Amino acid sequence: MTTTDPVSTPRWALTYGADLSIRVWGDDCLVHHALSNDTHRLAAWLVPALRRLAEQPPAEFDELAALMDADSEMTADVLQQLEQLLLVQRC
């Protein structure tokens, strides 16, 4: 594993100042990041993991995978994408 592999860094949190506002409509959700004022359209199945991070950070990689009902590969991919959007960070 490389040092950038999300599985090798199993703890995740919301980014600094990520006071997320989440609205769900069917299979989609809108996530507003208050500090950056960016809004992102995401899949609704990510909401339990994002809410968990908002309520009690940090969270273990395996816990987030379970909340997303995703395997390790999909969870790693999703977390990397959320990290690129500056919504989550490794800790």
Short mmCIF file of C-alpha atoms in Angstrom, two decimals:
data_model
loop_
_atom_site.label_atom_id
_atom_site.label_comp_id
_atom_site.label_asym_id
_atom_site.label_seq_id
_atom_site.Cartn_x
_atom_site.Cartn_y
_atom_site.Cartn_z
CA MET A 1 0.00 0.00 0.00
CA THR A 2 1.10 3.54 -0.67
CA THR A 3 0.88 6.37 1.81
CA THR A 4 -1.94 7.91 -0.22
CA ASP A 5 -4.07 4.78 0.01
CA PRO A 6 -7.18 5.59 2.12
CA VAL A 7 -7.12 2.11 3.65
CA SER A 8 -3.65 2.76 5.10
CA THR A 9 -5.00 5.95 6.74
CA PRO A 10 -8.16 4.59 8.28
CA ARG A 11 -9.42 7.68 10.12
CA TRP A 12 -11.39 10.42 8.36
CA ALA A 13 -13.05 13.69 9.38
CA LEU A 14 -14.79 16.60 7.72
CA THR A 15 -12.42 19.31 6.56
CA TYR A 16 -11.81 22.34 8.72
CA GLY A 17 -14.83 24.62 8.68
CA ALA A 18 -16.99 22.09 6.86
CA ASP A 19 -20.30 23.04 8.41
CA LEU A 20 -22.25 20.94 5.92
CA SER A 21 -25.88 21.50 5.10
CA ILE A 22 -27.38 18.37 3.52
CA ARG A 23 -30.66 18.08 1.63
CA VAL A 24 -31.86 14.75 0.21
CA TRP A 25 -34.21 14.27 -2.74
CA GLY A 26 -34.75 10.66 -3.77
CA ASP A 27 -31.43 9.12 -4.83
CA ASP A 28 -29.56 12.44 -4.83
CA CYS A 29 -28.51 14.96 -2.26
CA LEU A 30 -27.11 18.47 -2.24
CA VAL A 31 -24.30 19.20 0.17
CA HIS A 32 -23.41 22.81 0.91
CA HIS A 33 -20.01 23.54 2.45
CA ALA A 34 -20.50 26.75 4.43
CA LEU A 35 -16.86 27.91 4.57
CA SER A 36 -16.20 27.62 0.83
CA ASN A 37 -19.84 28.32 -0.13
CA ASP A 38 -19.63 25.41 -2.59
CA THR A 39 -22.61 23.16 -3.26
CA HIS A 40 -22.15 19.60 -4.52
CA ARG A 41 -24.65 17.10 -5.91
CA LEU A 42 -23.90 13.66 -4.49
CA ALA A 43 -25.52 10.27 -4.20
CA ALA A 44 -27.92 10.01 -1.26
CA TRP A 45 -26.26 6.79 -0.01
CA LEU A 46 -23.31 8.96 1.11
CA VAL A 47 -25.45 10.90 3.59
CA PRO A 48 -25.14 8.49 6.57
CA ALA A 49 -21.33 8.65 6.36
CA LEU A 50 -21.29 12.45 6.03
CA ARG A 51 -23.70 12.86 8.95
CA ARG A 52 -21.58 10.50 11.05
CA LEU A 53 -18.50 12.61 10.34
CA ALA A 54 -20.40 15.78 11.21
CA GLU A 55 -21.69 14.39 14.50
CA GLN A 56 -18.63 12.66 15.92
CA PRO A 57 -15.36 12.92 14.00
CA PRO A 58 -13.12 11.17 13.24
CA ALA A 59 -14.46 7.90 11.87
CA GLU A 60 -12.69 4.70 10.92
CA PHE A 61 -12.52 3.69 7.25
CA ASP A 62 -14.39 0.44 7.96
CA GLU A 63 -17.21 2.26 9.76
CA LEU A 64 -17.67 4.63 6.82
CA ALA A 65 -17.68 1.67 4.42
CA ALA A 66 -20.44 0.04 6.46
CA LEU A 67 -22.49 3.25 6.55
CA MET A 68 -22.19 3.57 2.77
CA ASP A 69 -22.84 -0.16 2.31
CA ALA A 70 -19.75 -0.23 0.08
CA ASP A 71 -16.75 -2.50 -0.30
CA SER A 72 -13.23 -1.26 0.46
CA GLU A 73 -12.43 -0.34 -3.13
CA MET A 74 -15.59 1.75 -3.58
CA THR A 75 -15.17 3.38 -0.17
CA ALA A 76 -11.57 4.34 -1.00
CA ASP A 77 -12.69 5.82 -4.32
CA VAL A 78 -15.53 7.78 -2.74
CA LEU A 79 -13.35 9.13 0.06
CA GLN A 80 -10.71 10.24 -2.43
CA GLN A 81 -13.38 12.05 -4.46
CA LEU A 82 -14.81 13.72 -1.35
CA GLU A 83 -11.27 14.70 -0.36
CA GLN A 84 -10.76 16.33 -3.77
CA LEU A 85 -13.98 18.29 -3.19
CA LEU A 86 -12.49 19.40 0.17
CA LEU A 87 -15.36 17.85 2.12
CA VAL A 88 -13.33 15.26 4.05
CA GLN A 89 -9.73 14.84 5.15
CA ARG A 90 -7.51 12.09 6.50
CA CYS A 91 -6.48 12.39 10.11
#
